[in-house]
Short mmCIF file of C-alpha atoms in Angstrom, two decimals:
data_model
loop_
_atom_site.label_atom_id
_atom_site.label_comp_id
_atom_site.label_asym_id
_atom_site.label_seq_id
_atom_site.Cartn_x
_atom_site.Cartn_y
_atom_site.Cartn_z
CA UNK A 1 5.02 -17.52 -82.43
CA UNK A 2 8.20 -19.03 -83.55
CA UNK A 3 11.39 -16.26 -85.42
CA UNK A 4 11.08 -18.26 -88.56
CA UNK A 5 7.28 -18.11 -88.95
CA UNK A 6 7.28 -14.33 -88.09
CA UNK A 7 10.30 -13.50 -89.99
CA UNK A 8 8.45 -15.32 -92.94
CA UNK A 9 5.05 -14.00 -92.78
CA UNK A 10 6.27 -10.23 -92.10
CA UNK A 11 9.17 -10.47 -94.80
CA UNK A 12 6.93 -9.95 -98.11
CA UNK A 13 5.61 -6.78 -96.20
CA UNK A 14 8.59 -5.61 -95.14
CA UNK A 15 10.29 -5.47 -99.11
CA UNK A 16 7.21 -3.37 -99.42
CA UNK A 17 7.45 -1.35 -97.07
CA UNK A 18 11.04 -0.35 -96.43
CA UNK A 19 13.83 0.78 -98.82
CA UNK A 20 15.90 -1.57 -99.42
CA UNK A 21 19.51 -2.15 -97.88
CA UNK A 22 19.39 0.33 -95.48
CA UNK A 23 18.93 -0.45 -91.55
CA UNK A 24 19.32 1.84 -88.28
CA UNK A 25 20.57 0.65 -85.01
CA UNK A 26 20.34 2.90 -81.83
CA UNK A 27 22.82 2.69 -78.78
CA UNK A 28 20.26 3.99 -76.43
CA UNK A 29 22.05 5.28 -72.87
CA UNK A 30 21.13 6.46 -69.65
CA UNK A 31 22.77 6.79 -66.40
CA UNK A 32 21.56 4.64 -63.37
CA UNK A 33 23.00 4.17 -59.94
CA UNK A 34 26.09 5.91 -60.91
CA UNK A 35 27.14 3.59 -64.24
CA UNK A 36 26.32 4.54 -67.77
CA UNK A 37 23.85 1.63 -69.15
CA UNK A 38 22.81 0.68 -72.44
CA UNK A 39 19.35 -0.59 -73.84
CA UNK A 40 19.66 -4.13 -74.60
CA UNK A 41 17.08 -6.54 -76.89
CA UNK A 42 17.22 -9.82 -77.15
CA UNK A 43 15.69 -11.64 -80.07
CA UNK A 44 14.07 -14.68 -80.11
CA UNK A 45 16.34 -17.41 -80.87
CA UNK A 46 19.09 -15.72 -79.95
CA UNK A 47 21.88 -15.84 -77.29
CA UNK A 48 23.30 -12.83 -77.83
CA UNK A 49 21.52 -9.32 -77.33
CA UNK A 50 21.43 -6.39 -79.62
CA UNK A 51 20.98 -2.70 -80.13
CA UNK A 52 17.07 -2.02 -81.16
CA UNK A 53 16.73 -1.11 -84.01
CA UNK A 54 14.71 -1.00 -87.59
CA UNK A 55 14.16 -0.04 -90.73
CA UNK A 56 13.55 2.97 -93.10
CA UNK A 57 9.69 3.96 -94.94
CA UNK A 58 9.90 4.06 -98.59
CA UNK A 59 8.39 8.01 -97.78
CA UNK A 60 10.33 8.48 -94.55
CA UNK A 61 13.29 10.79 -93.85
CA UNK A 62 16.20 8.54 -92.41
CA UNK A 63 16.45 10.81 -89.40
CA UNK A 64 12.32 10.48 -89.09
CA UNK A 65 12.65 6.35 -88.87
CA UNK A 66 15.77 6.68 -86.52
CA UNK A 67 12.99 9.04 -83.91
CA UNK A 68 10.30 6.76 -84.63
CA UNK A 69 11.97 3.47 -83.85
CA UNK A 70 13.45 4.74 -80.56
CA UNK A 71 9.57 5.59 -80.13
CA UNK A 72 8.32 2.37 -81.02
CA UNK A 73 11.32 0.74 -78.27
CA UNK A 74 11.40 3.28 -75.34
CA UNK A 75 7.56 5.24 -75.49
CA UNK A 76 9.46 8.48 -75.63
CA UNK A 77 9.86 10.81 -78.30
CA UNK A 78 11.97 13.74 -77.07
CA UNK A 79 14.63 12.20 -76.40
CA UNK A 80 18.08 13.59 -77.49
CA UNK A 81 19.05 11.96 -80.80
CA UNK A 82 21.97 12.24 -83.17
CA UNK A 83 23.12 10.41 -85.91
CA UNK A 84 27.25 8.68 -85.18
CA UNK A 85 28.38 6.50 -88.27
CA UNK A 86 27.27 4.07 -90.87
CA UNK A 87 27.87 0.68 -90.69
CA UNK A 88 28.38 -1.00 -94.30
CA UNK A 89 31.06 -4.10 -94.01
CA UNK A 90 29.52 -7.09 -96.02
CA UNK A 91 28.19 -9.59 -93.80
CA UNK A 92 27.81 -7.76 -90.94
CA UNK A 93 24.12 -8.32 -90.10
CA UNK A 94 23.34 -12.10 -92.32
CA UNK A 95 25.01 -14.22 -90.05
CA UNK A 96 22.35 -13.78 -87.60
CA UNK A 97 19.40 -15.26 -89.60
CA UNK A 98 22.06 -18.73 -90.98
CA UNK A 99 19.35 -20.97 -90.34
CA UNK A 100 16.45 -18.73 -92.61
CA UNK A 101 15.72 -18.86 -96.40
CA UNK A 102 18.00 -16.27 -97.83
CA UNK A 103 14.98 -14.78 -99.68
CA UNK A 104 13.83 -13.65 -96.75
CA UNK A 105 13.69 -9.83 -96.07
CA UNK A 106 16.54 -9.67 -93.08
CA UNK A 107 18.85 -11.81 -94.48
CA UNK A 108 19.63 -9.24 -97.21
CA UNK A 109 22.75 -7.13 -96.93
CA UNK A 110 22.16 -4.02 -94.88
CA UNK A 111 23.99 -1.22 -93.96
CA UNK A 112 22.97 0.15 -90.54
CA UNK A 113 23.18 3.71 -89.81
CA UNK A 114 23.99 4.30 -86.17
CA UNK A 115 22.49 6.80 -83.94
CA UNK A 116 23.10 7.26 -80.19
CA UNK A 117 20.12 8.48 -77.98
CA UNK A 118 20.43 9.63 -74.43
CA UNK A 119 17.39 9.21 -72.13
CA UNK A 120 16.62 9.88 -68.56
CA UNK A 121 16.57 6.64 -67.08
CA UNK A 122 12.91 6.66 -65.42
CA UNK A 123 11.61 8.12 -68.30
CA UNK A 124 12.21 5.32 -70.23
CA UNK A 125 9.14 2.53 -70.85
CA UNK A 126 10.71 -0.72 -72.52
CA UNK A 127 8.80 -2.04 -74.71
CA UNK A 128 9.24 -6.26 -75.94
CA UNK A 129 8.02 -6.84 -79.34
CA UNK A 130 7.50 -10.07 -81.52
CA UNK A 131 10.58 -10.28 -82.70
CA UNK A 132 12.17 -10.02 -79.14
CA UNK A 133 11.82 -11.96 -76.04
CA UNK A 134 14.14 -9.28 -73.46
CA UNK A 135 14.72 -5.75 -73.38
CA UNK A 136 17.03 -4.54 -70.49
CA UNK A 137 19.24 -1.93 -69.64
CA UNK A 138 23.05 -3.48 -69.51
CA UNK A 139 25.83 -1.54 -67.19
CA UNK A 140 28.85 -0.46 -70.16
CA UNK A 141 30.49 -1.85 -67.21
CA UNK A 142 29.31 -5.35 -67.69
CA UNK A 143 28.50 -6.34 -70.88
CA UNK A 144 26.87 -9.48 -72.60
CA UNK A 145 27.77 -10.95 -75.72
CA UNK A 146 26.41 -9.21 -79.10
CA UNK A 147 24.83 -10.24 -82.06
CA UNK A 148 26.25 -9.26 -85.47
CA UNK A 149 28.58 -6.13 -85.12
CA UNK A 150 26.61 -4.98 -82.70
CA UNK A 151 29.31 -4.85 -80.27
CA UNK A 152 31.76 -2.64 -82.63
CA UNK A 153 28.46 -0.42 -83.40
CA UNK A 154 28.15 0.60 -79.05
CA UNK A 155 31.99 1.07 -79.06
CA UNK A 156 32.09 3.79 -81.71
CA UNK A 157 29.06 5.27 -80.03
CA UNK A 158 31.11 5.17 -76.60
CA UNK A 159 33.90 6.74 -79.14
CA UNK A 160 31.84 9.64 -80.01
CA UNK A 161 30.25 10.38 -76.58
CA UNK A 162 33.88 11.01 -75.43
CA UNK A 163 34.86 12.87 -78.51
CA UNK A 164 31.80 15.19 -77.86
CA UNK A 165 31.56 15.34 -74.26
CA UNK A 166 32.81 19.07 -74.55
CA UNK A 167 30.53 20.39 -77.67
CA UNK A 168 27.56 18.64 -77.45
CA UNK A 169 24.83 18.34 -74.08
CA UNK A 170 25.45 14.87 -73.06
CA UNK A 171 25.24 15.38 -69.29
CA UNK A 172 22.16 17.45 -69.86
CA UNK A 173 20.64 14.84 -71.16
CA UNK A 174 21.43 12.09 -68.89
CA UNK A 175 21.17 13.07 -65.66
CA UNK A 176 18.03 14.33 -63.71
CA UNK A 177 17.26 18.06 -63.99
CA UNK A 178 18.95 18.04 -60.25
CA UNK A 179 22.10 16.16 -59.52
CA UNK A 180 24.81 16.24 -57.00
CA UNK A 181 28.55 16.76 -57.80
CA UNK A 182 29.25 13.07 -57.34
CA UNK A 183 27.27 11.60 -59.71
CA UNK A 184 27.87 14.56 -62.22
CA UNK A 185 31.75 13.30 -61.44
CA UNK A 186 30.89 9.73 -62.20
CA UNK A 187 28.93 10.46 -65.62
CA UNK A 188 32.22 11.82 -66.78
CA UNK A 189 34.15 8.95 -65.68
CA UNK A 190 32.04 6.42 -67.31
CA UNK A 191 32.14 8.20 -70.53
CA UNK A 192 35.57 9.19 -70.38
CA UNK A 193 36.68 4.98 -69.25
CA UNK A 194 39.23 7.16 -65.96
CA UNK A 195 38.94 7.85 -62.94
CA UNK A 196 39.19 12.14 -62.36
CA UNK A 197 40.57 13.49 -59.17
CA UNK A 198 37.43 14.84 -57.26
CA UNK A 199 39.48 18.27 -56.72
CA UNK A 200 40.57 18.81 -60.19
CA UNK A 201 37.31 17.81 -61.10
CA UNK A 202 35.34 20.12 -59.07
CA UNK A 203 37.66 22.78 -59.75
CA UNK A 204 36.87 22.68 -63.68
CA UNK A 205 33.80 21.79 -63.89
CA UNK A 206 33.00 25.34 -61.14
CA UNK A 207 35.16 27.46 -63.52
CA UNK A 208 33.01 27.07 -66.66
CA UNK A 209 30.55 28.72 -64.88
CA UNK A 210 27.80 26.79 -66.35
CA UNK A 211 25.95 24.73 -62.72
CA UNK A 212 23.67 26.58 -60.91
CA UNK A 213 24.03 25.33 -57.23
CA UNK A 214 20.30 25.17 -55.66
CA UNK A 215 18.99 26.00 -52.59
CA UNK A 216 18.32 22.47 -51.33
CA UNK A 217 19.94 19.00 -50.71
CA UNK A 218 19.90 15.59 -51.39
CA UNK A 219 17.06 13.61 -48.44
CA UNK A 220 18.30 10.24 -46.92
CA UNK A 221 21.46 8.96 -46.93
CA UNK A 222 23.89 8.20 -43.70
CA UNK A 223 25.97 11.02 -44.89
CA UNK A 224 25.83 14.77 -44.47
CA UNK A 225 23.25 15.85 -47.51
CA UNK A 226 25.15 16.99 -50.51
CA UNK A 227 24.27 19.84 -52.67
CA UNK A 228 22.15 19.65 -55.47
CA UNK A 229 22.74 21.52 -58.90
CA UNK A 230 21.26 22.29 -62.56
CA UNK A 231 22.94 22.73 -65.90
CA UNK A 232 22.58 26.72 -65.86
CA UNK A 233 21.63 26.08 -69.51
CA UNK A 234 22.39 29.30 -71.53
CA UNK A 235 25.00 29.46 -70.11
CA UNK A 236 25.91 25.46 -70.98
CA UNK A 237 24.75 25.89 -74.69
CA UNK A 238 26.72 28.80 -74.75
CA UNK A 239 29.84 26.98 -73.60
CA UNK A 240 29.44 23.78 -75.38
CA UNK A 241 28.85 26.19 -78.81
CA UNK A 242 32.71 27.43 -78.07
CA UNK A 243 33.67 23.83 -76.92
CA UNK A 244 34.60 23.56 -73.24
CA UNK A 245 37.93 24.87 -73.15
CA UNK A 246 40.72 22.04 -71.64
CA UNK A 247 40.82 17.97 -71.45
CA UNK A 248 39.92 15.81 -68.51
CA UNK B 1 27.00 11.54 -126.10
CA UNK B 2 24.48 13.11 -124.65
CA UNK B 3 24.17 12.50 -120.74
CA UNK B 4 20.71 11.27 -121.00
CA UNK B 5 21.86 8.49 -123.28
CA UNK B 6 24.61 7.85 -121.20
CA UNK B 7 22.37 7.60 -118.03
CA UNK B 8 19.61 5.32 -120.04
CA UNK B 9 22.94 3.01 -121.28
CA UNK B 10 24.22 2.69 -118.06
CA UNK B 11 21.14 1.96 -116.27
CA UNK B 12 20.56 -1.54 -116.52
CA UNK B 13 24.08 -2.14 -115.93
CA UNK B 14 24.22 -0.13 -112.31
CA UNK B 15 21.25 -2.07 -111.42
CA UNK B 16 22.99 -5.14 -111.99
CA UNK B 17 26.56 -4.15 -110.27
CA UNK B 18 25.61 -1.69 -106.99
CA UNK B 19 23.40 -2.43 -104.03
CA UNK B 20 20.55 -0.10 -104.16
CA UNK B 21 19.47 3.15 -102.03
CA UNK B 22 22.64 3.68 -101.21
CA UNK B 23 25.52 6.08 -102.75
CA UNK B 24 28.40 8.11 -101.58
CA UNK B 25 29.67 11.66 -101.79
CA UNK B 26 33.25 12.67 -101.23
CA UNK B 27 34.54 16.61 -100.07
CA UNK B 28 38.04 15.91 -100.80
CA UNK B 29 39.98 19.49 -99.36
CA UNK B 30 42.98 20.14 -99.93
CA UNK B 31 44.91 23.55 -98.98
CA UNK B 32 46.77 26.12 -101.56
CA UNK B 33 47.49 29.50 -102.35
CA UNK B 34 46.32 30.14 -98.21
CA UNK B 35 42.97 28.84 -99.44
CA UNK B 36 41.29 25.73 -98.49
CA UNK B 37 39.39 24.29 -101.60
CA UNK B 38 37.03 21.80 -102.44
CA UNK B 39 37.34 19.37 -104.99
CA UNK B 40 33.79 20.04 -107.03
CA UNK B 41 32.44 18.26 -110.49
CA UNK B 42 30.03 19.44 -113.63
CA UNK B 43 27.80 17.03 -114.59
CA UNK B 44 26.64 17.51 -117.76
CA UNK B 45 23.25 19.08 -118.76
CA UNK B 46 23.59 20.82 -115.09
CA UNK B 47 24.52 24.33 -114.57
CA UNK B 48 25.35 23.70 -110.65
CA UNK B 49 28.78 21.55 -109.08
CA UNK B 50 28.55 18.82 -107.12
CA UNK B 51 30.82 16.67 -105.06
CA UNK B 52 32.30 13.64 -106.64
CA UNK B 53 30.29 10.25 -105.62
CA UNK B 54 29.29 6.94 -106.78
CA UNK B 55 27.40 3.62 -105.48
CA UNK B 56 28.81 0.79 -103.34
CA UNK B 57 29.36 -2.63 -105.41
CA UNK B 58 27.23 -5.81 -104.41
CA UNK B 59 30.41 -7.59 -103.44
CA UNK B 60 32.17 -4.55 -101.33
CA UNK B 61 32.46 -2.74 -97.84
CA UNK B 62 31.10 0.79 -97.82
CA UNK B 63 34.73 2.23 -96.93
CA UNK B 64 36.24 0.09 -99.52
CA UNK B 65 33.98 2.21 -101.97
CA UNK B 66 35.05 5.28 -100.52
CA UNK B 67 38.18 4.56 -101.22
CA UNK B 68 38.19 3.59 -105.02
CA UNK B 69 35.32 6.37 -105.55
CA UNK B 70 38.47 8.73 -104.61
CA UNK B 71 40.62 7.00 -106.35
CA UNK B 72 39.33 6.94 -109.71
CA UNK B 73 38.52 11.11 -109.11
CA UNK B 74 41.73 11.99 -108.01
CA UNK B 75 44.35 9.21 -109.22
CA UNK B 76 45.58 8.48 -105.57
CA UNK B 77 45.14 6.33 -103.03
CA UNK B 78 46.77 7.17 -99.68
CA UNK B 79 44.69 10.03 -99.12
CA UNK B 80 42.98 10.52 -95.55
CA UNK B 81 39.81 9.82 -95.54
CA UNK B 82 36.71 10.00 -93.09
CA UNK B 83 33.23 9.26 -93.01
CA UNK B 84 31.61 12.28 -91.54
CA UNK B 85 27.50 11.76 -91.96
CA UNK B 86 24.96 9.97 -93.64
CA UNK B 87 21.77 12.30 -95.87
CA UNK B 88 18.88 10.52 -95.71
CA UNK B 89 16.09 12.88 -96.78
CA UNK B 90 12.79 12.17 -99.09
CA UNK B 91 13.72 14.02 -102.67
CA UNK B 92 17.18 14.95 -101.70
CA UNK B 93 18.88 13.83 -105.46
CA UNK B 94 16.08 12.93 -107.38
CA UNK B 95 15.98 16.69 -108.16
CA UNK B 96 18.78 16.07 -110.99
CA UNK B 97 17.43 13.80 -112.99
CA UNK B 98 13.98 15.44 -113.33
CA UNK B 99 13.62 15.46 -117.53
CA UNK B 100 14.49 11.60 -117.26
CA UNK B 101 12.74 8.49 -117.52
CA UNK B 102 11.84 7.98 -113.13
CA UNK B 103 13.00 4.18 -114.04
CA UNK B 104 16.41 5.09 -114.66
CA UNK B 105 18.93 3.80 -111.47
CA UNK B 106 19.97 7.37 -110.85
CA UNK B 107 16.47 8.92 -110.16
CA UNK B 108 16.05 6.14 -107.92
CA UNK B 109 15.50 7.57 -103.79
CA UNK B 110 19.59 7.40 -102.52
CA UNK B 111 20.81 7.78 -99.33
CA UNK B 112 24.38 8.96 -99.56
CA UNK B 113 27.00 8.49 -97.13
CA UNK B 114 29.38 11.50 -96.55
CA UNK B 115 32.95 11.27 -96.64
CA UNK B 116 35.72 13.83 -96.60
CA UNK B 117 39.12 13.68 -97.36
CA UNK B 118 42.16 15.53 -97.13
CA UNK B 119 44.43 15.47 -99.91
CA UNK B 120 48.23 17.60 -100.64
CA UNK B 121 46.62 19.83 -103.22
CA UNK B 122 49.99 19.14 -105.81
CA UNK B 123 49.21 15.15 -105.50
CA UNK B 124 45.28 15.15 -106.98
CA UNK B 125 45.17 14.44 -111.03
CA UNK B 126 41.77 15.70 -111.47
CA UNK B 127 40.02 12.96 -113.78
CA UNK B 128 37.15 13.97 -116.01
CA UNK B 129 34.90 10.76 -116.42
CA UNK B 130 31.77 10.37 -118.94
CA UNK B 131 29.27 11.98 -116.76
CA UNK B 132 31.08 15.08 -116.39
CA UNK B 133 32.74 18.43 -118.21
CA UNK B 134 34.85 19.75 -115.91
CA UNK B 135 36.33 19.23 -112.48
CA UNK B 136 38.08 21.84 -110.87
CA UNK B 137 38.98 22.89 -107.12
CA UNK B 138 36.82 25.97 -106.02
CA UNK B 139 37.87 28.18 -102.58
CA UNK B 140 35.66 27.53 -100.05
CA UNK B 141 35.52 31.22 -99.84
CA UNK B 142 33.91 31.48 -102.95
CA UNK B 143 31.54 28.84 -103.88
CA UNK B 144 29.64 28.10 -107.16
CA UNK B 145 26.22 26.97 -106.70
CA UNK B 146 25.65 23.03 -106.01
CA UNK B 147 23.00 21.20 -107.17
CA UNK B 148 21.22 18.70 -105.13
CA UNK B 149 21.83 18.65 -101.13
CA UNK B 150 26.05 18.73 -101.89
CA UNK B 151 25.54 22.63 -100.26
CA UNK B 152 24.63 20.99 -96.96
CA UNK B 153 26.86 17.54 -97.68
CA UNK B 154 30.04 20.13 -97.62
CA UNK B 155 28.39 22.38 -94.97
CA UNK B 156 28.36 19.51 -92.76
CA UNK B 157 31.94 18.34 -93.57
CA UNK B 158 33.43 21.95 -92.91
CA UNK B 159 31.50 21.70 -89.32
CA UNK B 160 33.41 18.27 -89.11
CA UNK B 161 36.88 19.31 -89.70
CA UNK B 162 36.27 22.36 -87.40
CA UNK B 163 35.28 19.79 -84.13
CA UNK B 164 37.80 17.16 -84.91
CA UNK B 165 40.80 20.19 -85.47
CA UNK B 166 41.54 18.98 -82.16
CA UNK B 167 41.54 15.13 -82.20
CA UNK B 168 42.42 14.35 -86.29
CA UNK B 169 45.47 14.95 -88.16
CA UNK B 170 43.67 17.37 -90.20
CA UNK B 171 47.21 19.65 -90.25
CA UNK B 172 49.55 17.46 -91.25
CA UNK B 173 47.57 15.67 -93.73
CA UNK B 174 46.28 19.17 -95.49
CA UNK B 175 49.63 20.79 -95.66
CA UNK B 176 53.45 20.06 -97.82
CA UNK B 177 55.50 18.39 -95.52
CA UNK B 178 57.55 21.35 -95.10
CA UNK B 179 55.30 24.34 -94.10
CA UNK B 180 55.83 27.55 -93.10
CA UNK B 181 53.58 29.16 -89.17
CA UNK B 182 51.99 31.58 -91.53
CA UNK B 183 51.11 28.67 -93.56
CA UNK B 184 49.71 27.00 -90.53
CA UNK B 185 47.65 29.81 -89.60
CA UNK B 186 46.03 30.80 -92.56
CA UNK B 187 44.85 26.69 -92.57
CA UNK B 188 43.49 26.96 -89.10
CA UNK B 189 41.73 29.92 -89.75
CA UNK B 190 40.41 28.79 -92.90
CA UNK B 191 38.47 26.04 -91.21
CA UNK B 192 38.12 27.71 -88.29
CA UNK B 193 36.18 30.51 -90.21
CA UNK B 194 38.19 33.31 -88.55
CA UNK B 195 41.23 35.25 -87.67
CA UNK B 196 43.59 34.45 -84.90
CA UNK B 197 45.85 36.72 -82.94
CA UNK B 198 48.99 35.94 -84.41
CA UNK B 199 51.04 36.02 -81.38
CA UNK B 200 48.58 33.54 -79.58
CA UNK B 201 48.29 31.23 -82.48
CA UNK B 202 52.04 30.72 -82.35
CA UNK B 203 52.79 30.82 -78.49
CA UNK B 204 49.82 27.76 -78.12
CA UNK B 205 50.98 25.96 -81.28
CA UNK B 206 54.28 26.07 -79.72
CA UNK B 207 53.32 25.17 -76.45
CA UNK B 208 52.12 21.90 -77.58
CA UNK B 209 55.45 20.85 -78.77
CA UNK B 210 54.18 18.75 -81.88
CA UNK B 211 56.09 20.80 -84.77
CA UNK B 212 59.59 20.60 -85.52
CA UNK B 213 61.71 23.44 -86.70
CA UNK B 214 63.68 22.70 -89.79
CA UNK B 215 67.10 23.70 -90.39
CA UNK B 216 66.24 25.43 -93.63
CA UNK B 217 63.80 28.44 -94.57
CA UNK B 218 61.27 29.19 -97.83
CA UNK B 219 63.61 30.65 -100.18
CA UNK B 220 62.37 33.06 -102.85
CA UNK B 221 60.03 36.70 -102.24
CA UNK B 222 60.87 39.89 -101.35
CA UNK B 223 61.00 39.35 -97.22
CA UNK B 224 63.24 37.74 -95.06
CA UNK B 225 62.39 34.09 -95.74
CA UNK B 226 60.48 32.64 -93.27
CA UNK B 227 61.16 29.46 -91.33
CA UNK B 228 60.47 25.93 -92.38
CA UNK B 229 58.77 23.56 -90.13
CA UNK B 230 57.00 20.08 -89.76
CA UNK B 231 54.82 18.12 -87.88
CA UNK B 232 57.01 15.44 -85.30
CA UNK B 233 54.62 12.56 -85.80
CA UNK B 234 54.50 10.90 -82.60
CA UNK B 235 54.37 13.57 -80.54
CA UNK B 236 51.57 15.17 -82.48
CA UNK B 237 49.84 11.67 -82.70
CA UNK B 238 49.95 11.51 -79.16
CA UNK B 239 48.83 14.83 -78.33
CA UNK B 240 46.13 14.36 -81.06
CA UNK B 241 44.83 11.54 -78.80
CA UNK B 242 44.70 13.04 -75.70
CA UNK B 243 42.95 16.09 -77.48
CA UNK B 244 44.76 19.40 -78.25
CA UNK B 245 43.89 20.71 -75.19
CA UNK B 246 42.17 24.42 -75.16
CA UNK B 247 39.97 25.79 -77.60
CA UNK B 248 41.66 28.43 -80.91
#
């Protein structure tokens, strides 16, 4: 079915349903062949993509939508989930729906509260809805155009995964349970936007004292098989409570 | 007048002028007497504090809100300001307004955006509006009781201040521009929540070469006056980016 019709039929229902005013976008990340990626949707009638996202129950918790749309977009539920800024500039969300009756439900003024997820990339199902006729994973590395602020609303995420690289468990959450040193070395470059020297690097990352190196390596490969590791994790939670001492 | 008449007069009118689910709540710190303090209000008919707030006009950006919110609370403008978190749960303010008519706007379900701000205690004229009976600063070492969720809306700006320490001009923006390292100290404790060495405070304070010492010293009390200093701006801006490395 056509945007307008849907947006039309579903927009009596949706002032119903929802509170009004309030939306939630998620920046959605995993890491993928060594480059942090970001889920992507695109709606119909649309050439720009944009963050999934949704709206709030009349008897819903905010933080209870934000789980339940990431849900609804990736199959998963425990997925790591927090809660970055809120997004309330006029006109930052109308401009996409120009062409629709302004009575309609998304052409209202909403302010979108932003959370940033961060999944395991396999575990991840994505899931195309009627509104949307794409949903891929973009590289942060090469980006398409956004809709609304979309754009400014995956940069402050980016923002805030740097700021919190060293209290919260973002490289937990995004890489496999077993990892080598290189692509532990890459998540932190793509988060941080620099290249690290592999020494210093290795050096630091050793002296927290918070890997557990395993007793096997990496199959395949032309290369001699690195070493795998694992987030020793009390002693990770531990650290991250403290902060990880030191910038990169 | 009575707040409930004031509420029921007012009513119609806030229906008319703010967008709806949506509202704001300010902690607006400020440092004195080697106390932090938070800037709390009476409403009356309530026997708890709560932080000062308001609603976001139809025609206005969220921050712009934030901003004249403060403003009419504290008489100034060019006060640092952040927004720190967004409350979104079921029954979180309605709690207030229980003996009033449910139709009123302020029993309506509000989402409230968190800001804080940091303000030179000496610059705030407290303003006591309709609503309210008193407004007074309280030590964040000993709190009244709050009424709604404001307990967990400061809560959640003290955890703020203490993981940005490192990356926001929290310092210079909370202290005289003349201060003395004791001064310093007792701040970084305060929203630190706990003592520092005083020998190690000063060596790594020192160490990242962002004060300057002043050619003058506190005058007045019984002990050798102690030395003046303040914050060199672009050197602590620029360390501020990079991230004050090392944890207190």
């Amino acid at each position: 079915m056509e945007l307008k019709h849907i947006l039309e039929k579903q927009s009596a229902e949706s002032f119903k349903k929802y509170i009004p005013t309030l939306s939630i976008d998620c920046a959605i990340f995993s890491f993928n062949e060594n480059s942090l990626h970001v889920l992507t949707v695109k709606m119909k009638d649309q050439n720009s993509w944009g963050l999934p996202g949704g709206y709030v129950k009349k008897e819903e918790n905010v933080d209870d939508a934000a789980v339940r749309i990431l849900k609804d977009r990736t199959g998963t539920e425990n997925i790591y989930l927090q809660q970055f800024y809120t997004f309330g500039n006029l006109k930052r969300s109308e401009s996409a729906f120009e062409e629709h009756d302004d009575s309609i439900w998304n052409k209202q003024r909403f302010v979108s509260i932003g959370y940033y997820a961060l999944a395991e990339h396999s575990h991840v199902k994505l899931v195309i809805d009627e509104y949307s006729t794409a949903v891929e994973w973009h590289s942060i590395d090469n980006l398409p155009p956004f809709m609304m602020d979309h754009r400014s609303i995956l940069d402050k995420a980016l923002l805030t995964l740097r700021e919190q690289l060293n209290n919260h468990p973002i490289g937990y959450n995004l890489l496999s349970e077993k990892f080598t040193m290189p692509e532990l070395q890459k998540l932190y470059e793509a988060i941080l936007g620099k290249k690290l020297n592999r020494g210093n690097f290795y050096r630091k990352i050793l002296r927290y004292d918070i890997l557990t190196k395993l007793d096997e390596s990496r199959k395949g490969g032309a290369h001699k098989a690195p070493d795998l590791y694992s987030f020793d994790l009390e002693k990770y939670n531990s650290a991250l409570k403290e902060g990880l001492k030191g910038s990169w």
